[in-house]
PDB file of C-alpha atoms in Angstrom:
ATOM      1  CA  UNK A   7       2.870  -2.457  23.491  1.00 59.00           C
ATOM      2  CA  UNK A   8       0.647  -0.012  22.242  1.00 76.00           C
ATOM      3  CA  UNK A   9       2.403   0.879  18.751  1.00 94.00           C
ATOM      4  CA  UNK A  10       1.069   4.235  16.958  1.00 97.00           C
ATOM      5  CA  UNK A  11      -1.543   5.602  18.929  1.00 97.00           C
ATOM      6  CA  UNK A  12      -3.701   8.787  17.392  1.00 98.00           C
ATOM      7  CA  UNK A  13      -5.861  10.893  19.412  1.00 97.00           C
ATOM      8  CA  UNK A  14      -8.866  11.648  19.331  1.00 97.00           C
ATOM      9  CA  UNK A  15     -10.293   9.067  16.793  1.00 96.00           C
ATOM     10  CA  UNK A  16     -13.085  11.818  15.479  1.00 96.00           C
ATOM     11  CA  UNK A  17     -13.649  15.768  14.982  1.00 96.00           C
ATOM     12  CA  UNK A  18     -16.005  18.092  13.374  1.00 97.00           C
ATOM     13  CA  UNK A  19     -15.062  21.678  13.022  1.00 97.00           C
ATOM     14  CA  UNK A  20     -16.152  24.668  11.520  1.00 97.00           C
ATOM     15  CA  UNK A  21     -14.662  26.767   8.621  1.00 98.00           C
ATOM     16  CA  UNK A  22     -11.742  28.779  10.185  1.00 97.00           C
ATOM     17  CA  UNK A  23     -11.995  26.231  13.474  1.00 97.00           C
ATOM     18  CA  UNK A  24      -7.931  25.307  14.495  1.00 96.00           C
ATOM     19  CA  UNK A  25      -6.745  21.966  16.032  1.00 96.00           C
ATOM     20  CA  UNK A  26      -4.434  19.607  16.633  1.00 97.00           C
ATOM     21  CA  UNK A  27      -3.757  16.257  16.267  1.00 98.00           C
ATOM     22  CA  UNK A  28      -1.824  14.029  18.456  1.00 97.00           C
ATOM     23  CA  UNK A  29       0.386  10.476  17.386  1.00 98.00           C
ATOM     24  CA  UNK A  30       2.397   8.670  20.012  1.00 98.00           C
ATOM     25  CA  UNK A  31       4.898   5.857  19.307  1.00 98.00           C
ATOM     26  CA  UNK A  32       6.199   3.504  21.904  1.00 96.00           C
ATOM     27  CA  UNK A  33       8.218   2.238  19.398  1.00 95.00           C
ATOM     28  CA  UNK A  34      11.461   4.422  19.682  1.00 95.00           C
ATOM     29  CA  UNK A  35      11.278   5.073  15.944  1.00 95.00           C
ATOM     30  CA  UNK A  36      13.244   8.286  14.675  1.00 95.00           C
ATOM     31  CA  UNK A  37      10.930   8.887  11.425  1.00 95.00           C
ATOM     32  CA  UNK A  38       7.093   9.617  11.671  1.00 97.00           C
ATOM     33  CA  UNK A  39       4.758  10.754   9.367  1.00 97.00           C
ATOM     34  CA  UNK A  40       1.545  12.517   8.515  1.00 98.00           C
ATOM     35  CA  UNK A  41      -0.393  10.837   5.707  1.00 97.00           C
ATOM     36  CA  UNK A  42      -4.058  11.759   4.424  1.00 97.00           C
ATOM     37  CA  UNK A  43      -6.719   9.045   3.172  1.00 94.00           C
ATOM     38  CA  UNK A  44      -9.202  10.353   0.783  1.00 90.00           C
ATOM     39  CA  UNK A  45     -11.746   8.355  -1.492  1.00 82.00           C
ATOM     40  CA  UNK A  46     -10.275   6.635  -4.897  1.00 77.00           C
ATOM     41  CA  UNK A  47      -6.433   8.063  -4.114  1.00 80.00           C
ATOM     42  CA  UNK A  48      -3.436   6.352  -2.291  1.00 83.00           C
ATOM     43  CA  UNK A  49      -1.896   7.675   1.180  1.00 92.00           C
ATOM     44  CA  UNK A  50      -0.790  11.061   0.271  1.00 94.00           C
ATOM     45  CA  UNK A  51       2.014  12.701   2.637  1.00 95.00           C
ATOM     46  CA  UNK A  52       1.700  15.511   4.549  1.00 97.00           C
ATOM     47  CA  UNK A  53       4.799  16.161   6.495  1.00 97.00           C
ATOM     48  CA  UNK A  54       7.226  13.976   7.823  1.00 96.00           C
ATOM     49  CA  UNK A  55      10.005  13.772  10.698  1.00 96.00           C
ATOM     50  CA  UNK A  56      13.147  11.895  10.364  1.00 95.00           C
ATOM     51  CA  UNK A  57      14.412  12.657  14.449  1.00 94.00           C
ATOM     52  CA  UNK A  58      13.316  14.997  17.524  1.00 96.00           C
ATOM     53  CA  UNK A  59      13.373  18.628  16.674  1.00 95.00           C
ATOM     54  CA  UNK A  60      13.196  18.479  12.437  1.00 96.00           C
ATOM     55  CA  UNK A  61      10.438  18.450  10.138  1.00 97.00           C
ATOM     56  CA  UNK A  62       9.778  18.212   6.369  1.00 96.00           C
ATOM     57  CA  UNK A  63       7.257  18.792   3.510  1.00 96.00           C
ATOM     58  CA  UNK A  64       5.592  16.332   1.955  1.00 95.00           C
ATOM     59  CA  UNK A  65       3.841  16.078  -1.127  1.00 92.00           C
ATOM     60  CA  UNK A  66       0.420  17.842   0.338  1.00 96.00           C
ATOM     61  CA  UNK A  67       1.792  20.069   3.196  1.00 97.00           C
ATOM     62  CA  UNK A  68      -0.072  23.210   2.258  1.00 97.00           C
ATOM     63  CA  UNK A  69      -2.917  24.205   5.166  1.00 97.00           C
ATOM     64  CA  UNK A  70      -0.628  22.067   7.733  1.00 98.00           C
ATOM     65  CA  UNK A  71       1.723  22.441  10.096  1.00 97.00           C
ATOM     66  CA  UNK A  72       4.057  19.906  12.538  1.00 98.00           C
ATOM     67  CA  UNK A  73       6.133  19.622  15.176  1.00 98.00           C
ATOM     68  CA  UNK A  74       8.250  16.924  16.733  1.00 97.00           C
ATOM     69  CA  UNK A  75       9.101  18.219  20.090  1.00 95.00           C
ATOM     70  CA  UNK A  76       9.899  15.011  21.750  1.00 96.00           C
ATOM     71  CA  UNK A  77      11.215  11.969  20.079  1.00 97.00           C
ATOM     72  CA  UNK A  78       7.958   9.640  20.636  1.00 97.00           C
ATOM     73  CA  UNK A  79       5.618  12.524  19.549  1.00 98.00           C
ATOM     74  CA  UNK A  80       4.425  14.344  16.302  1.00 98.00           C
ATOM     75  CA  UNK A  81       1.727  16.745  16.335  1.00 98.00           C
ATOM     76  CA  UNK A  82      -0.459  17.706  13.158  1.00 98.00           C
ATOM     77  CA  UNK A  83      -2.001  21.021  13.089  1.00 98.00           C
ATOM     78  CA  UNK A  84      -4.711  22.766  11.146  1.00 96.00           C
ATOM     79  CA  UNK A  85      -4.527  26.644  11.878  1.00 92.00           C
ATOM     80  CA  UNK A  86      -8.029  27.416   9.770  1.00 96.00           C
ATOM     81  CA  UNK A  87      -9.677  23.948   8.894  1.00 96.00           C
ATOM     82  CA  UNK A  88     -11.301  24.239   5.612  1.00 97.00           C
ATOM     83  CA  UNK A  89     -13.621  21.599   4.110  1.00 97.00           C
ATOM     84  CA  UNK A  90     -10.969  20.533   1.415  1.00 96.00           C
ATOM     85  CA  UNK A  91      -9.376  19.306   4.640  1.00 97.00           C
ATOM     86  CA  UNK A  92     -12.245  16.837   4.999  1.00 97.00           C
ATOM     87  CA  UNK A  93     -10.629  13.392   5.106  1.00 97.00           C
ATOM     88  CA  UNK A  94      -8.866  10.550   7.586  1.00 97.00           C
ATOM     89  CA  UNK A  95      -5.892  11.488   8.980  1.00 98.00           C
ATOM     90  CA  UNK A  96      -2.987   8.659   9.491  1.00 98.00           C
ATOM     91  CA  UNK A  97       0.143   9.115  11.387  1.00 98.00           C
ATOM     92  CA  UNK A  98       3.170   6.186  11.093  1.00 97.00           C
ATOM     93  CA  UNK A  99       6.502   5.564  12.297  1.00 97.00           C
ATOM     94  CA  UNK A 100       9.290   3.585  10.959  1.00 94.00           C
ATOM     95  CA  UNK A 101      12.891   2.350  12.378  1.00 89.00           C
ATOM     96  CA  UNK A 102      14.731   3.609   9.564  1.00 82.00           C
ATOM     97  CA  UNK A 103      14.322   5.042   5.447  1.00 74.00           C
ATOM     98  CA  UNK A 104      14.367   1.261   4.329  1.00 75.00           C
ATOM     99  CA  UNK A 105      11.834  -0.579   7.371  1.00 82.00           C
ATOM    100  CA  UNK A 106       8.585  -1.512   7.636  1.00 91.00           C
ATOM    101  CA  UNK A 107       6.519   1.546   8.210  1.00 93.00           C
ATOM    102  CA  UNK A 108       3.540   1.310  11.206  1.00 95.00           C
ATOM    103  CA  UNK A 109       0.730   3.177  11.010  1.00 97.00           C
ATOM    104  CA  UNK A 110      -1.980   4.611  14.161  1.00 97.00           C
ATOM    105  CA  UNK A 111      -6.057   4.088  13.577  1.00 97.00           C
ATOM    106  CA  UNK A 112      -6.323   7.034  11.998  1.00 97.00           C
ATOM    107  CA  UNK A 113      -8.394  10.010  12.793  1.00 97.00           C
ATOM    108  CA  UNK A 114     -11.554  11.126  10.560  1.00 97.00           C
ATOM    109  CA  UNK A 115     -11.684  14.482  10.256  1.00 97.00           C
ATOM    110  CA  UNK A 116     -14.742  16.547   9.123  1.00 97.00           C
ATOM    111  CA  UNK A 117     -15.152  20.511   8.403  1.00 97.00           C
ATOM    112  CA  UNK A 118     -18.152  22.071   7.718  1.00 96.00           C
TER     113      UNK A 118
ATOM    114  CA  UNK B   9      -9.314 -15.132  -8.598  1.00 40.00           C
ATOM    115  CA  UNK B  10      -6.859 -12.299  -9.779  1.00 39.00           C
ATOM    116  CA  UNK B  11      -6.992  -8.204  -9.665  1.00 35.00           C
ATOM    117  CA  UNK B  12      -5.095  -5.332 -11.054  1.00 32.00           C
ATOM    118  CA  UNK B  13      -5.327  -3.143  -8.890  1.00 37.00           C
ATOM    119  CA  UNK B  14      -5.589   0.406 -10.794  1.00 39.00           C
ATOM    120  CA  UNK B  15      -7.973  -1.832 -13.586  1.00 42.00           C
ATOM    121  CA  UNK B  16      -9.886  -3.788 -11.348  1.00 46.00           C
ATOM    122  CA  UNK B  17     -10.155  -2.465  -8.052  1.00 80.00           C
ATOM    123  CA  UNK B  18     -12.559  -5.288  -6.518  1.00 90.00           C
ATOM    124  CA  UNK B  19     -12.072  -8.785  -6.552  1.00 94.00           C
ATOM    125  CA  UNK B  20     -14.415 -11.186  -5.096  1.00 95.00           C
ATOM    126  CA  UNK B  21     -13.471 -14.380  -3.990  1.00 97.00           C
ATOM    127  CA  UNK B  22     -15.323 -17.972  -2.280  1.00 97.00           C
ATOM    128  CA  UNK B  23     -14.266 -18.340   1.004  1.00 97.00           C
ATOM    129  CA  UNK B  24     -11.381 -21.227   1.343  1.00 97.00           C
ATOM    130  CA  UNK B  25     -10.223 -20.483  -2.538  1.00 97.00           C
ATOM    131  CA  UNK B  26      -6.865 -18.604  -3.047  1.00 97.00           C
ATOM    132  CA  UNK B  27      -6.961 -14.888  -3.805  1.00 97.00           C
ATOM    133  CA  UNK B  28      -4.097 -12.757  -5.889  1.00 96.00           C
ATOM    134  CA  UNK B  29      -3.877  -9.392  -5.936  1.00 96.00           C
ATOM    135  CA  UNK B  30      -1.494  -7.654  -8.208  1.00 93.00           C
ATOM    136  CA  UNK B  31       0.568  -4.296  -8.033  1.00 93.00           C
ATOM    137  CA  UNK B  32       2.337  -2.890 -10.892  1.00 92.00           C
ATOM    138  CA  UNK B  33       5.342  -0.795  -9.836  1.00 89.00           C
ATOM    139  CA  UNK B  34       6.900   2.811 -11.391  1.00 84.00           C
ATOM    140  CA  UNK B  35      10.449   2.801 -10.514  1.00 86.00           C
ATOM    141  CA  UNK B  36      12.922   0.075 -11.794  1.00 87.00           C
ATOM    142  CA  UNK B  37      15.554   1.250  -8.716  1.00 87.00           C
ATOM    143  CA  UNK B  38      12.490   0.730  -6.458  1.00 90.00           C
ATOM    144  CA  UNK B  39      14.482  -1.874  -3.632  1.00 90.00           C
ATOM    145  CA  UNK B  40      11.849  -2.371  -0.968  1.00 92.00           C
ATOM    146  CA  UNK B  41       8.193  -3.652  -0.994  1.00 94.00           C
ATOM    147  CA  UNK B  42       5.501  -3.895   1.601  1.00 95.00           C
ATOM    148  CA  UNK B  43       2.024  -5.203   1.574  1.00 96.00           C
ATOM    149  CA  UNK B  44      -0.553  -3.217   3.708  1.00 96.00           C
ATOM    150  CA  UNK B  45      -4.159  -4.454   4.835  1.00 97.00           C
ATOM    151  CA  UNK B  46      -6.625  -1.947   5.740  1.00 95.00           C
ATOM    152  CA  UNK B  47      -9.767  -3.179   6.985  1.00 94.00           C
ATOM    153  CA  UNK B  48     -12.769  -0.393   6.903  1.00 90.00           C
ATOM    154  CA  UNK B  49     -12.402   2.146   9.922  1.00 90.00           C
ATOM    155  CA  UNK B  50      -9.075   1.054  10.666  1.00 94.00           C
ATOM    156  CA  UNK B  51      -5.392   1.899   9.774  1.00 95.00           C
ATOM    157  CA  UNK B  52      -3.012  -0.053   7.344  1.00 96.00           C
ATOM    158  CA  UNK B  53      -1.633  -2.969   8.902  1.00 96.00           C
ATOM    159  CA  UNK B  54       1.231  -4.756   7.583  1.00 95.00           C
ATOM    160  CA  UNK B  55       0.930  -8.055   5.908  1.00 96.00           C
ATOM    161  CA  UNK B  56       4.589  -9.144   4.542  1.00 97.00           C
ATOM    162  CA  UNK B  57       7.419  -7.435   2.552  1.00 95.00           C
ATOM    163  CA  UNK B  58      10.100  -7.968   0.112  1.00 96.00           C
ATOM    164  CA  UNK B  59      13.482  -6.853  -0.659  1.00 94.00           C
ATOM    165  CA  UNK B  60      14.676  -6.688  -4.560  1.00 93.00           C
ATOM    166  CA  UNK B  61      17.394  -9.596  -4.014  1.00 94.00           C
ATOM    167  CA  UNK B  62      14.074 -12.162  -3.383  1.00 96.00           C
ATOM    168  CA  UNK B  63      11.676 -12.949  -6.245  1.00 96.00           C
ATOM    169  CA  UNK B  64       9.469 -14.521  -3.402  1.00 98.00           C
ATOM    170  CA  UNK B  65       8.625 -14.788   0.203  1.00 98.00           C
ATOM    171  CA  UNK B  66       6.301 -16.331   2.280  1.00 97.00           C
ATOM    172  CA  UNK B  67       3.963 -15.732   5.616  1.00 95.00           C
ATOM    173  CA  UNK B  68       1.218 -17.688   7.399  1.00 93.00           C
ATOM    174  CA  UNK B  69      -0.986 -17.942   4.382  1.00 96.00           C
ATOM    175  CA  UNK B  70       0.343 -15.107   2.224  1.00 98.00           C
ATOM    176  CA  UNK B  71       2.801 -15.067  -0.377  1.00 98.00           C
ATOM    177  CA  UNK B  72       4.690 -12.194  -2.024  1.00 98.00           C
ATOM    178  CA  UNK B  73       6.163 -12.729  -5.482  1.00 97.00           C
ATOM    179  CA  UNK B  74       8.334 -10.194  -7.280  1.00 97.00           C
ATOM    180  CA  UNK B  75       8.595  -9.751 -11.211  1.00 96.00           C
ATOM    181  CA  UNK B  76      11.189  -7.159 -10.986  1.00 93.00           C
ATOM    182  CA  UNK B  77      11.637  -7.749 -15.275  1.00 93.00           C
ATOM    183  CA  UNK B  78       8.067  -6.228 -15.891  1.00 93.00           C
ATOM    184  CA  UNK B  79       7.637  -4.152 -12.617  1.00 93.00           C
ATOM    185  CA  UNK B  80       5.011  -6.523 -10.560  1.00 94.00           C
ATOM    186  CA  UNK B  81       4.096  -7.522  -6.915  1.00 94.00           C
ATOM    187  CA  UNK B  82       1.269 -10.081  -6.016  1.00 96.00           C
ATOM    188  CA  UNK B  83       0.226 -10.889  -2.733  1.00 97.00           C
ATOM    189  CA  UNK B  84      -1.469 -14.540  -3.077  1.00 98.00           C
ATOM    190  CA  UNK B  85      -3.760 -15.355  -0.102  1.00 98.00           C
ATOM    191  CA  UNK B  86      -4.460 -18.888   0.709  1.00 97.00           C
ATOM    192  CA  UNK B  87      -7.523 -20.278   1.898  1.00 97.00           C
ATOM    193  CA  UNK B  88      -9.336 -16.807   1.993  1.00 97.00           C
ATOM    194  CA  UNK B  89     -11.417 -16.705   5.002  1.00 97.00           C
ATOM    195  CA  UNK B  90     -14.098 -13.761   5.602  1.00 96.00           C
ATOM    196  CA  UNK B  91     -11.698 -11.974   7.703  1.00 96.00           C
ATOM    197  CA  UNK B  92      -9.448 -10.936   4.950  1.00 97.00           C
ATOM    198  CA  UNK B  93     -11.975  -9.188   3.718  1.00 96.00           C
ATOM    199  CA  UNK B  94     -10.249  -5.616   3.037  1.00 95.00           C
ATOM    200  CA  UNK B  95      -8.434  -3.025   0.612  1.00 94.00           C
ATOM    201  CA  UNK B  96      -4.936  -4.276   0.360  1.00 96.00           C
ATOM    202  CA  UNK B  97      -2.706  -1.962  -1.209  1.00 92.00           C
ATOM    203  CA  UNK B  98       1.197  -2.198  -1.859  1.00 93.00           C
ATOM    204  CA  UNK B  99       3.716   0.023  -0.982  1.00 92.00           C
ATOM    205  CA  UNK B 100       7.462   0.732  -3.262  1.00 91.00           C
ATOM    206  CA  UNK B 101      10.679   2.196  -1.650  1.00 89.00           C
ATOM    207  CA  UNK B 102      12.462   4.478  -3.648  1.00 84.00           C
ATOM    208  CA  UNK B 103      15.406   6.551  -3.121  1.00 77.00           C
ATOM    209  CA  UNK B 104      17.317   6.166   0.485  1.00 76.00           C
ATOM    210  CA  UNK B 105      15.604   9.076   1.811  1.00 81.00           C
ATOM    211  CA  UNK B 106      13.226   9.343   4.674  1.00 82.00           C
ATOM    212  CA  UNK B 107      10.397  10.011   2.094  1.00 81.00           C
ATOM    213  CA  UNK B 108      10.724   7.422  -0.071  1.00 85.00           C
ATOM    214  CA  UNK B 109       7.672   5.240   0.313  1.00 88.00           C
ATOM    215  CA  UNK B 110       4.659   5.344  -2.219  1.00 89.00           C
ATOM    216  CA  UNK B 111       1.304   3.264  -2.085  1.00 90.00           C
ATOM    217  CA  UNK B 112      -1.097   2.392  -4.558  1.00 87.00           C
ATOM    218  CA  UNK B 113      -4.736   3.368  -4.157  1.00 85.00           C
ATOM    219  CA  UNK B 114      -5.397  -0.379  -3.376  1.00 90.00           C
ATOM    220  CA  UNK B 115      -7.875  -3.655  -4.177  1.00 93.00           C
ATOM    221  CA  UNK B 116     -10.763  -4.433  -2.555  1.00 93.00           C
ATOM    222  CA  UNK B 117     -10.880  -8.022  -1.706  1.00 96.00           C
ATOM    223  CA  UNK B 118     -14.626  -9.420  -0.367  1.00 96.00           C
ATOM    224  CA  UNK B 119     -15.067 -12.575   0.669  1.00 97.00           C
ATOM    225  CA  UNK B 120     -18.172 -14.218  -0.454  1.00 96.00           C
ATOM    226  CA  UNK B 121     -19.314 -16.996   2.367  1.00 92.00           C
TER     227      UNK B 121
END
């Protein structure tokens, strides 16, 4: 059982570079989420899916965008990386609004 | 030893003595808990939790308490070993919506051999 699995693990990109990030559950959770890790602050959410086919803002969603085109699946994508988008990148999935929430290894993200 | 974690965000401990680390919470309606563990390089991995009916609950060498009258969580570690070296930060439910959980910025716990 591999849990919440995040791919790839590292990137550098330029100013203006676009990517995407990848999280798979094989957990059959509805909800996933997009969190960001940066020095001295708590998780901070990005976006966050709550079944196939929606999305939602979080708290930081600005610069971001998602998609949840198959149940175990939610992409995170950066259309022009800029270097206040330096930081770890943490996707998680939960059962339900009041469960434990799981998180993948993260993905640290640099742009120059 | 014992750590607040937005005052004192490191706490070093002896290996095989018990560690506490404390969370103050915001929201009095706040119903859920969670404890995370987030060794460096790696993602948050879940320790224990605790609904607001309990005042305590216990794991394999971790305890929870909950002070819900002045808004505190500890997470009490027994026997601290060098592999619980780690930020450990807690996490509060509020609301019944799907973005309802909020985490501290965490405690650094090092474990002196």
């Amino acid at each position: 059982n591999a849990g919440v699995t995040q791919t790839p693990k590292f990137r550098v990109l330029k100013t203006g570079q676009s990517m995407t990030l990848l999280c798979a559950q094989d957990m059959n959770h509805e909800y996933m989420y997009w969190y960001r890790q940066d020095p001295g602050m708590g998780l901070r959410l990005i976006h966050y899916s709550v079944g196939e086919g929606t999305t939602a803002k979080g708290e930081v969603p600005d610069g971001y965008n998602v998609s949840r085109l198959k149940k175990q699946n939610f992409l995170l994508g950066l259309e022009s990386a800029a270097p206040s988008q330096t930081s770890v990148y943490f996707c998680a999935s939960r059962w339900g609004p009041k469960n434990i929430q799981y998180f993948g290894a993260g993905t640290r993200l640099s742009v120059l | 030893g014992e750590s607040v974690g937005l005052h004192l965000p490191t706490l070093s401990v002896q290996e095989g003595d018990n560690s506490i680390i404390n969370c103050a919470y915001s929201n009095s309606a706040s119903d859920y808990f969670i404890w995370y563990k987030q060794e460096s390089g790696k993602g948050p991995q879940f320790i224990i939790d605790i609904r607001s009916n309990m005042d305590k609950r216990q794991g394999q060498r971790v305890t929870v308490l909950l002070n819900k009258t002045v808004k505190h969580l500890s997470l009490q570690i027994a026997a601290t070993q060098p592999g619980d070296s780690a930020v450990y930060f807690c996490a509060e439910n509020k609301g019944t919506g799907a973005n309802n959980l909020f985490f501290g910025t965490g405690t650094r716990l090092t474990v002196i051999p």
